[in-house]
Amino acid sequence: ETVNGIRKSTYSVKRGAQWIQQRNILHRAVVSTNCAVAAPETLYDIPVSNHGARVRMLIYAKKLEDTVPIKSPQELGGIKSEEFLKLNPLGKMPILTLPDGTAMPESTVILRYLDKKYSGPENPSLNPTQIEARARSDLFAQVIDSYFTPIQGCMYRGPMDAATRAEQVKSITTYFDVLEHLLSDKQASFSKDSVGPFCAGETPSLGDIVAFPTLVFASWILPRKFEWEDIFQSRPGLRRWWEAINDWEPASRVKSEIESALQEWDTSGRWERVGIQEQVTLLDRFIW
């Protein structure tokens, strides 16, 4: 008797030998104390990292902390260390190391990678499936990344002359208004059926995740250091978004992490050290 033209006895022997070989390879990989066990995917980041906070939100939302542990870059010697720079020559956070030892930089790339890899029937993607909703999510994120985050450092970095800082702080008002437009104006939503409160509909999406950490920085710093009374004043759509996303546990957790880090900055005298506290007193020359 033959199977696919091979005598059955010969076929069985070959199949049995292949199975034994595969079993032995698997056994050695799992059990042997001499084998190298592949490391899990690991996110290298710190609590005050704006872009890293986005990835942490997704990890918390998808309950991936056991699958994708979060470690400090200090475990590699810091972001300027030789070991870290081998993973990302730019020396930027966050980075995601993969089981094969390679590294993936850039928060947007990491977000989409983890969201795609760990999505399924019981853990749906945070990237909307409906095309208009996905466009709204992408646009919300694009506004943050193209306009807001490039000048975000004006709230806490130095050195920077007072005129430049005042101009950049002033521009934040415009970006808040754009976000308000996207959240409140039906014509800007690509769909008259869009109900919110999130940027793409009734549930959080990647666009919300990208925007949230930047708004945490702004909501904490602007009233305390630049004497803004209420960043959500006359912006009901943005206020509704802010209140809704703060009720989402992954977001509230990241907010707590960022605000604790900002409080540490404050205690260490960061705003005095970079000259912001002195510049803000120049009210006769600049409007903050």
mmCIF file of N, CA, C and O in Angstrom, residues 125-214:
data_model
loop_
_atom_site.group_PDB
_atom_site.id
_atom_site.type_symbol
_atom_site.label_atom_id
_atom_site.label_comp_id
_atom_site.label_asym_id
_atom_site.label_seq_id
_atom_site.Cartn_x
_atom_site.Cartn_y
_atom_site.Cartn_z
ATOM 1 N N SER A 125 -9.303 46.244 17.956
ATOM 2 C CA SER A 125 -8.339 47.275 17.598
ATOM 3 C C SER A 125 -8.824 48.646 18.041
ATOM 4 O O SER A 125 -10.023 48.933 18.068
ATOM 5 N N LEU A 126 -7.872 49.500 18.380
ATOM 6 C CA LEU A 126 -8.180 50.885 18.702
ATOM 7 C C LEU A 126 -8.106 51.774 17.469
ATOM 8 O O LEU A 126 -8.254 52.984 17.557
ATOM 9 N N ASN A 127 -7.873 51.162 16.324
ATOM 10 C CA ASN A 127 -7.907 51.872 15.047
ATOM 11 C C ASN A 127 -9.277 51.605 14.420
ATOM 12 O O ASN A 127 -9.595 50.460 14.083
ATOM 13 N N PRO A 128 -10.128 52.615 14.280
ATOM 14 C CA PRO A 128 -11.502 52.373 13.813
ATOM 15 C C PRO A 128 -11.555 51.624 12.486
ATOM 16 O O PRO A 128 -10.718 51.838 11.610
ATOM 17 N N THR A 129 -12.558 50.770 12.349
ATOM 18 C CA THR A 129 -12.710 50.017 11.102
ATOM 19 C C THR A 129 -13.486 50.814 10.058
ATOM 20 O O THR A 129 -13.244 50.665 8.859
ATOM 21 N N GLN A 130 -14.409 51.649 10.508
ATOM 22 C CA GLN A 130 -15.188 52.466 9.578
ATOM 23 C C GLN A 130 -14.291 53.563 9.017
ATOM 24 O O GLN A 130 -13.577 54.253 9.757
ATOM 25 N N ILE A 131 -14.286 53.730 7.705
ATOM 26 C CA ILE A 131 -13.265 54.539 7.048
ATOM 27 C C ILE A 131 -13.307 56.008 7.463
ATOM 28 O O ILE A 131 -12.267 56.644 7.659
ATOM 29 N N GLU A 132 -14.512 56.589 7.608
ATOM 30 C CA GLU A 132 -14.591 57.985 8.031
ATOM 31 C C GLU A 132 -14.125 58.152 9.478
ATOM 32 O O GLU A 132 -13.462 59.139 9.807
ATOM 33 N N ALA A 133 -14.488 57.202 10.318
ATOM 34 C CA ALA A 133 -14.053 57.253 11.716
ATOM 35 C C ALA A 133 -12.532 57.153 11.807
ATOM 36 O O ALA A 133 -11.890 57.857 12.599
ATOM 37 N N ARG A 134 -11.941 56.290 10.989
ATOM 38 C CA ARG A 134 -10.479 56.172 10.992
ATOM 39 C C ARG A 134 -9.847 57.476 10.519
ATOM 40 O O ARG A 134 -8.821 57.906 11.059
ATOM 41 N N ALA A 135 -10.449 58.125 9.537
ATOM 42 C CA ALA A 135 -9.923 59.404 9.056
ATOM 43 C C ALA A 135 -9.991 60.457 10.150
ATOM 44 O O ALA A 135 -9.070 61.279 10.300
ATOM 45 N N ARG A 136 -11.088 60.474 10.931
ATOM 46 C CA ARG A 136 -11.195 61.437 12.040
ATOM 47 C C ARG A 136 -10.106 61.180 13.075
ATOM 48 O O ARG A 136 -9.483 62.114 13.581
ATOM 49 N N SER A 137 -9.887 59.926 13.389
ATOM 50 C CA SER A 137 -8.845 59.567 14.349
ATOM 51 C C SER A 137 -7.473 59.991 13.842
ATOM 52 O O SER A 137 -6.673 60.584 14.574
ATOM 53 N N ASP A 138 -7.196 59.721 12.576
ATOM 54 C CA ASP A 138 -5.906 60.086 11.985
ATOM 55 C C ASP A 138 -5.710 61.594 11.973
ATOM 56 O O ASP A 138 -4.608 62.104 12.227
ATOM 57 N N LEU A 139 -6.779 62.332 11.653
ATOM 58 C CA LEU A 139 -6.682 63.788 11.582
ATOM 59 C C LEU A 139 -6.416 64.380 12.963
ATOM 60 O O LEU A 139 -5.596 65.302 13.114
ATOM 61 N N PHE A 140 -7.095 63.876 13.968
ATOM 62 C CA PHE A 140 -6.902 64.353 15.336
ATOM 63 C C PHE A 140 -5.438 64.177 15.741
ATOM 64 O O PHE A 140 -4.816 65.087 16.299
ATOM 65 N N ALA A 141 -4.898 63.001 15.454
ATOM 66 C CA ALA A 141 -3.495 62.729 15.763
ATOM 67 C C ALA A 141 -2.563 63.606 14.950
ATOM 68 O O ALA A 141 -1.536 64.088 15.443
ATOM 69 N N GLN A 142 -2.918 63.839 13.684
ATOM 70 C CA GLN A 142 -2.062 64.633 12.803
ATOM 71 C C GLN A 142 -1.937 66.065 13.285
ATOM 72 O O GLN A 142 -0.859 66.670 13.211
ATOM 73 N N VAL A 143 -3.031 66.634 13.760
ATOM 74 C CA VAL A 143 -2.990 68.000 14.280
ATOM 75 C C VAL A 143 -2.025 68.083 15.458
ATOM 76 O O VAL A 143 -1.219 69.025 15.567
ATOM 77 N N ILE A 144 -2.097 67.096 16.334
ATOM 78 C CA ILE A 144 -1.193 67.079 17.488
ATOM 79 C C ILE A 144 0.254 66.955 17.035
ATOM 80 O O ILE A 144 1.132 67.727 17.455
ATOM 81 N N ASP A 145 0.541 66.007 16.161
ATOM 82 C CA ASP A 145 1.924 65.729 15.795
ATOM 83 C C ASP A 145 2.519 66.760 14.836
ATOM 84 O O ASP A 145 3.728 67.004 14.861
ATOM 85 N N SER A 146 1.703 67.349 13.996
ATOM 86 C CA SER A 146 2.237 68.312 13.036
ATOM 87 C C SER A 146 2.360 69.725 13.596
ATOM 88 O O SER A 146 3.237 70.491 13.171
ATOM 89 N N TYR A 147 1.510 70.081 14.570
ATOM 90 C CA TYR A 147 1.461 71.464 15.019
ATOM 91 C C TYR A 147 1.749 71.646 16.510
ATOM 92 O O TYR A 147 2.485 72.563 16.887
ATOM 93 N N PHE A 148 1.170 70.787 17.334
ATOM 94 C CA PHE A 148 1.257 71.012 18.778
ATOM 95 C C PHE A 148 2.573 70.485 19.362
ATOM 96 O O PHE A 148 3.317 71.237 20.009
ATOM 97 N N THR A 149 2.885 69.222 19.150
ATOM 98 C CA THR A 149 4.091 68.677 19.800
ATOM 99 C C THR A 149 5.391 69.349 19.359
ATOM 100 O O THR A 149 6.325 69.433 20.171
ATOM 101 N N PRO A 150 5.500 69.870 18.118
ATOM 102 C CA PRO A 150 6.753 70.551 17.777
ATOM 103 C C PRO A 150 7.049 71.779 18.632
ATOM 104 O O PRO A 150 8.218 72.170 18.765
ATOM 105 N N ILE A 151 5.994 72.411 19.199
ATOM 106 C CA ILE A 151 6.226 73.596 20.037
ATOM 107 C C ILE A 151 5.892 73.324 21.502
ATOM 108 O O ILE A 151 5.948 74.231 22.335
ATOM 109 N N GLN A 152 5.583 72.084 21.831
ATOM 110 C CA GLN A 152 5.185 71.738 23.197
ATOM 111 C C GLN A 152 6.260 72.111 24.218
ATOM 112 O O GLN A 152 5.963 72.482 25.351
ATOM 113 N N GLY A 153 7.526 72.024 23.809
ATOM 114 C CA GLY A 153 8.617 72.323 24.718
ATOM 115 C C GLY A 153 8.633 73.749 25.218
ATOM 116 O O GLY A 153 9.312 74.056 26.208
ATOM 117 N N CYS A 154 7.890 74.642 24.564
ATOM 118 C CA CYS A 154 7.850 76.029 25.044
ATOM 119 C C CYS A 154 7.291 76.120 26.450
ATOM 120 O O CYS A 154 7.522 77.117 27.149
ATOM 121 N N MET A 155 6.575 75.105 26.885
ATOM 122 C CA MET A 155 5.983 75.116 28.222
ATOM 123 C C MET A 155 6.969 74.712 29.313
ATOM 124 O O MET A 155 6.719 74.950 30.495
ATOM 125 N N TYR A 156 8.128 74.103 28.925
ATOM 126 C CA TYR A 156 9.003 73.581 29.976
ATOM 127 C C TYR A 156 10.483 73.478 29.621
ATOM 128 O O TYR A 156 11.292 73.090 30.457
ATOM 129 N N ARG A 157 10.874 73.839 28.392
ATOM 130 C CA ARG A 157 12.274 73.691 28.002
ATOM 131 C C ARG A 157 12.996 75.034 27.917
ATOM 132 O O ARG A 157 12.389 76.083 27.801
ATOM 133 N N GLY A 158 14.305 74.959 27.937
ATOM 134 C CA GLY A 158 15.155 76.115 27.739
ATOM 135 C C GLY A 158 16.485 75.651 27.204
ATOM 136 O O GLY A 158 16.721 74.455 27.106
ATOM 137 N N PRO A 159 17.344 76.577 26.782
ATOM 138 C CA PRO A 159 17.094 78.027 26.751
ATOM 139 C C PRO A 159 16.195 78.432 25.588
ATOM 140 O O PRO A 159 16.216 77.795 24.546
ATOM 141 N N MET A 160 15.413 79.467 25.800
ATOM 142 C CA MET A 160 14.540 80.018 24.765
ATOM 143 C C MET A 160 14.268 81.464 25.121
ATOM 144 O O MET A 160 13.930 81.773 26.273
ATOM 145 N N ASP A 161 14.440 82.372 24.163
ATOM 146 C CA ASP A 161 14.202 83.778 24.469
ATOM 147 C C ASP A 161 12.713 84.005 24.712
ATOM 148 O O ASP A 161 11.855 83.262 24.220
ATOM 149 N N ALA A 162 12.418 85.037 25.472
ATOM 150 C CA ALA A 162 11.044 85.288 25.912
ATOM 151 C C ALA A 162 10.094 85.523 24.745
ATOM 152 O O ALA A 162 8.940 85.082 24.767
ATOM 153 N N ALA A 163 10.544 86.225 23.702
ATOM 154 C CA ALA A 163 9.667 86.520 22.564
ATOM 155 C C ALA A 163 9.254 85.245 21.843
ATOM 156 O O ALA A 163 8.074 85.068 21.491
ATOM 157 N N THR A 164 10.209 84.351 21.625
ATOM 158 C CA THR A 164 9.905 83.077 20.960
ATOM 159 C C THR A 164 8.971 82.243 21.813
ATOM 160 O O THR A 164 7.995 81.660 21.314
ATOM 161 N N ARG A 165 9.252 82.199 23.114
ATOM 162 C CA ARG A 165 8.403 81.400 23.998
ATOM 163 C C ARG A 165 6.980 81.956 24.031
ATOM 164 O O ARG A 165 6.006 81.198 23.964
ATOM 165 N N ALA A 166 6.850 83.258 24.123
ATOM 166 C CA ALA A 166 5.522 83.869 24.177
ATOM 167 C C ALA A 166 4.741 83.586 22.895
ATOM 168 O O ALA A 166 3.531 83.310 22.940
ATOM 169 N N GLU A 167 5.405 83.649 21.755
ATOM 170 C CA GLU A 167 4.742 83.386 20.480
ATOM 171 C C GLU A 167 4.270 81.937 20.399
ATOM 172 O O GLU A 167 3.164 81.651 19.928
ATOM 173 N N GLN A 168 5.087 81.008 20.855
ATOM 174 C CA GLN A 168 4.714 79.596 20.798
ATOM 175 C C GLN A 168 3.603 79.273 21.795
ATOM 176 O O GLN A 168 2.686 78.503 21.478
ATOM 177 N N VAL A 169 3.679 79.852 22.984
ATOM 178 C CA VAL A 169 2.602 79.641 23.956
ATOM 179 C C VAL A 169 1.289 80.190 23.414
ATOM 180 O O VAL A 169 0.225 79.569 23.554
ATOM 181 N N LYS A 170 1.364 81.350 22.765
ATOM 182 C CA LYS A 170 0.161 81.938 22.169
ATOM 183 C C LYS A 170 -0.438 81.015 21.113
ATOM 184 O O LYS A 170 -1.671 80.898 20.981
ATOM 185 N N SER A 171 0.416 80.337 20.336
ATOM 186 C CA SER A 171 -0.086 79.463 19.265
ATOM 187 C C SER A 171 -0.847 78.256 19.809
ATOM 188 O O SER A 171 -1.659 77.662 19.091
ATOM 189 N N ILE A 172 -0.605 77.904 21.068
ATOM 190 C CA ILE A 172 -1.332 76.782 21.665
ATOM 191 C C ILE A 172 -2.834 77.052 21.632
ATOM 192 O O ILE A 172 -3.638 76.138 21.441
ATOM 193 N N THR A 173 -3.210 78.317 21.811
ATOM 194 C CA THR A 173 -4.625 78.692 21.746
ATOM 195 C C THR A 173 -5.229 78.290 20.404
ATOM 196 O O THR A 173 -6.352 77.758 20.340
ATOM 197 N N THR A 174 -4.498 78.523 19.338
ATOM 198 C CA THR A 174 -4.983 78.155 18.007
ATOM 199 C C THR A 174 -5.173 76.653 17.898
ATOM 200 O O THR A 174 -6.185 76.182 17.346
ATOM 201 N N TYR A 175 -4.246 75.888 18.416
ATOM 202 C CA TYR A 175 -4.339 74.434 18.290
ATOM 203 C C TYR A 175 -5.481 73.876 19.130
ATOM 204 O O TYR A 175 -6.148 72.923 18.722
ATOM 205 N N PHE A 176 -5.725 74.486 20.289
ATOM 206 C CA PHE A 176 -6.906 74.099 21.068
ATOM 207 C C PHE A 176 -8.181 74.370 20.275
ATOM 208 O O PHE A 176 -9.121 73.566 20.288
ATOM 209 N N ASP A 177 -8.223 75.499 19.590
ATOM 210 C CA ASP A 177 -9.407 75.843 18.802
ATOM 211 C C ASP A 177 -9.606 74.871 17.640
ATOM 212 O O ASP A 177 -10.746 74.550 17.279
ATOM 213 N N VAL A 178 -8.509 74.412 17.035
ATOM 214 C CA VAL A 178 -8.621 73.431 15.954
ATOM 215 C C VAL A 178 -9.183 72.118 16.502
ATOM 216 O O VAL A 178 -10.072 71.501 15.885
ATOM 217 N N LEU A 179 -8.704 71.688 17.648
ATOM 218 C CA LEU A 179 -9.229 70.462 18.253
ATOM 219 C C LEU A 179 -10.712 70.624 18.588
ATOM 220 O O LEU A 179 -11.514 69.701 18.387
ATOM 221 N N GLU A 180 -11.071 71.792 19.087
ATOM 222 C CA GLU A 180 -12.480 72.073 19.373
ATOM 223 C C GLU A 180 -13.316 71.973 18.099
ATOM 224 O O GLU A 180 -14.409 71.397 18.097
ATOM 225 N N HIS A 181 -12.803 72.524 17.019
ATOM 226 C CA HIS A 181 -13.489 72.463 15.722
ATOM 227 C C HIS A 181 -13.717 71.009 15.298
ATOM 228 O O HIS A 181 -14.817 70.635 14.867
ATOM 229 N N LEU A 182 -12.692 70.193 15.437
ATOM 230 C CA LEU A 182 -12.808 68.790 15.024
ATOM 231 C C LEU A 182 -13.804 68.021 15.888
ATOM 232 O O LEU A 182 -14.469 67.091 15.410
ATOM 233 N N LEU A 183 -13.931 68.413 17.139
ATOM 234 C CA LEU A 183 -14.820 67.697 18.058
ATOM 235 C C LEU A 183 -16.251 68.223 18.032
ATOM 236 O O LEU A 183 -17.179 67.489 18.377
ATOM 237 N N SER A 184 -16.436 69.463 17.618
ATOM 238 C CA SER A 184 -17.766 70.082 17.736
ATOM 239 C C SER A 184 -18.468 70.363 16.425
ATOM 240 O O SER A 184 -19.702 70.421 16.371
ATOM 241 N N ASP A 185 -17.714 70.570 15.359
ATOM 242 C CA ASP A 185 -18.308 70.958 14.075
ATOM 243 C C ASP A 185 -18.598 69.707 13.247
ATOM 244 O O ASP A 185 -17.684 68.979 12.865
ATOM 245 N N LYS A 186 -19.863 69.465 12.952
ATOM 246 C CA LYS A 186 -20.252 68.278 12.189
ATOM 247 C C LYS A 186 -19.609 68.251 10.804
ATOM 248 O O LYS A 186 -19.298 67.191 10.279
ATOM 249 N N GLN A 187 -19.391 69.394 10.224
ATOM 250 C CA GLN A 187 -18.772 69.441 8.907
ATOM 251 C C GLN A 187 -17.319 68.978 8.948
ATOM 252 O O GLN A 187 -16.771 68.552 7.937
ATOM 253 N N ALA A 188 -16.706 69.052 10.131
ATOM 254 C CA ALA A 188 -15.311 68.634 10.260
ATOM 255 C C ALA A 188 -15.176 67.158 10.605
ATOM 256 O O ALA A 188 -14.073 66.633 10.662
ATOM 257 N N SER A 189 -16.313 66.488 10.809
ATOM 258 C CA SER A 189 -16.250 65.107 11.294
ATOM 259 C C SER A 189 -16.354 64.074 10.180
ATOM 260 O O SER A 189 -16.311 62.880 10.440
ATOM 261 N N PHE A 190 -16.528 64.521 8.919
ATOM 262 C CA PHE A 190 -16.683 63.624 7.768
ATOM 263 C C PHE A 190 -17.955 62.784 7.850
ATOM 264 O O PHE A 190 -18.148 61.881 7.059
ATOM 265 N N SER A 191 -18.772 63.058 8.855
ATOM 266 C CA SER A 191 -20.005 62.291 9.013
ATOM 267 C C SER A 191 -20.944 63.048 9.937
ATOM 268 O O SER A 191 -20.580 63.375 11.063
ATOM 269 N N LYS A 192 -22.160 63.309 9.478
ATOM 270 C CA LYS A 192 -23.133 63.996 10.323
ATOM 271 C C LYS A 192 -23.656 63.102 11.438
ATOM 272 O O LYS A 192 -24.340 63.563 12.337
ATOM 273 N N ASP A 193 -23.295 61.803 11.367
ATOM 274 C CA ASP A 193 -23.730 60.865 12.406
ATOM 275 C C ASP A 193 -22.739 60.764 13.555
ATOM 276 O O ASP A 193 -22.962 60.035 14.509
ATOM 277 N N SER A 194 -21.613 61.484 13.469
ATOM 278 C CA SER A 194 -20.604 61.421 14.520
ATOM 279 C C SER A 194 -21.169 61.999 15.814
ATOM 280 O O SER A 194 -21.693 63.110 15.835
ATOM 281 N N VAL A 195 -21.073 61.221 16.896
ATOM 282 C CA VAL A 195 -21.701 61.637 18.151
ATOM 283 C C VAL A 195 -20.697 61.908 19.257
ATOM 284 O O VAL A 195 -21.041 62.453 20.292
ATOM 285 N N GLY A 196 -19.431 61.517 19.092
ATOM 286 C CA GLY A 196 -18.454 61.736 20.154
ATOM 287 C C GLY A 196 -18.740 60.860 21.360
ATOM 288 O O GLY A 196 -19.485 59.882 21.252
ATOM 289 N N PRO A 197 -18.157 61.164 22.501
ATOM 290 C CA PRO A 197 -17.379 62.362 22.816
ATOM 291 C C PRO A 197 -15.921 62.298 22.350
ATOM 292 O O PRO A 197 -15.202 63.280 22.437
ATOM 293 N N PHE A 198 -15.502 61.109 21.861
ATOM 294 C CA PHE A 198 -14.109 60.965 21.447
ATOM 295 C C PHE A 198 -13.945 61.417 20.001
ATOM 296 O O PHE A 198 -14.921 61.677 19.293
ATOM 297 N N CYS A 199 -12.713 61.486 19.553
ATOM 298 C CA CYS A 199 -12.471 62.099 18.246
ATOM 299 C C CYS A 199 -13.068 61.295 17.104
ATOM 300 O O CYS A 199 -13.379 61.856 16.054
ATOM 301 N N ALA A 200 -13.252 59.984 17.286
ATOM 302 C CA ALA A 200 -13.777 59.150 16.207
ATOM 303 C C ALA A 200 -15.143 58.556 16.531
ATOM 304 O O ALA A 200 -15.674 57.769 15.749
ATOM 305 N N GLY A 201 -15.725 58.913 17.671
ATOM 306 C CA GLY A 201 -17.031 58.360 18.012
ATOM 307 C C GLY A 201 -17.212 58.134 19.496
ATOM 308 O O GLY A 201 -16.701 58.892 20.329
ATOM 309 N N GLU A 202 -17.887 57.069 19.830
ATOM 310 C CA GLU A 202 -18.275 56.822 21.219
ATOM 311 C C GLU A 202 -17.200 56.129 22.047
ATOM 312 O O GLU A 202 -17.322 56.053 23.268
ATOM 313 N N THR A 203 -16.159 55.607 21.413
ATOM 314 C CA THR A 203 -15.108 54.907 22.130
ATOM 315 C C THR A 203 -13.740 55.491 21.766
ATOM 316 O O THR A 203 -13.562 56.038 20.673
ATOM 317 N N PRO A 204 -12.760 55.368 22.656
ATOM 318 C CA PRO A 204 -11.426 55.914 22.368
ATOM 319 C C PRO A 204 -10.768 55.215 21.181
ATOM 320 O O PRO A 204 -11.006 54.035 20.925
ATOM 321 N N SER A 205 -9.939 55.954 20.478
ATOM 322 C CA SER A 205 -9.211 55.422 19.334
ATOM 323 C C SER A 205 -7.747 55.859 19.430
ATOM 324 O O SER A 205 -7.344 56.561 20.369
ATOM 325 N N LEU A 206 -6.951 55.473 18.435
ATOM 326 C CA LEU A 206 -5.543 55.855 18.438
ATOM 327 C C LEU A 206 -5.364 57.372 18.418
ATOM 328 O O LEU A 206 -4.410 57.899 18.993
ATOM 329 N N GLY A 207 -6.277 58.085 17.760
ATOM 330 C CA GLY A 207 -6.186 59.544 17.736
ATOM 331 C C GLY A 207 -6.278 60.145 19.124
ATOM 332 O O GLY A 207 -5.547 61.083 19.467
ATOM 333 N N ASP A 208 -7.176 59.623 19.938
ATOM 334 C CA ASP A 208 -7.312 60.095 21.317
ATOM 335 C C ASP A 208 -6.052 59.780 22.121
ATOM 336 O O ASP A 208 -5.601 60.588 22.938
ATOM 337 N N ILE A 209 -5.496 58.599 21.888
ATOM 338 C CA ILE A 209 -4.288 58.183 22.601
ATOM 339 C C ILE A 209 -3.121 59.098 22.266
ATOM 340 O O ILE A 209 -2.338 59.471 23.143
ATOM 341 N N VAL A 210 -2.994 59.484 21.001
ATOM 342 C CA VAL A 210 -1.913 60.380 20.596
ATOM 343 C C VAL A 210 -2.078 61.758 21.241
ATOM 344 O O VAL A 210 -1.110 62.370 21.701
ATOM 345 N N ALA A 211 -3.298 62.251 21.306
ATOM 346 C CA ALA A 211 -3.534 63.612 21.794
ATOM 347 C C ALA A 211 -3.461 63.738 23.312
ATOM 348 O O ALA A 211 -3.014 64.774 23.825
ATOM 349 N N PHE A 212 -3.881 62.715 24.029
ATOM 350 C CA PHE A 212 -4.092 62.859 25.467
ATOM 351 C C PHE A 212 -2.856 63.302 26.248
ATOM 352 O O PHE A 212 -2.944 64.256 27.045
ATOM 353 N N PRO A 213 -1.684 62.677 26.099
ATOM 354 C CA PRO A 213 -0.544 63.113 26.917
ATOM 355 C C PRO A 213 -0.185 64.582 26.727
ATOM 356 O O PRO A 213 0.158 65.276 27.698
ATOM 357 N N THR A 214 -0.267 65.083 25.502
ATOM 358 C CA THR A 214 0.030 66.493 25.258
ATOM 359 C C THR A 214 -0.941 67.388 26.016
ATOM 360 O O THR A 214 -0.545 68.419 26.587
#
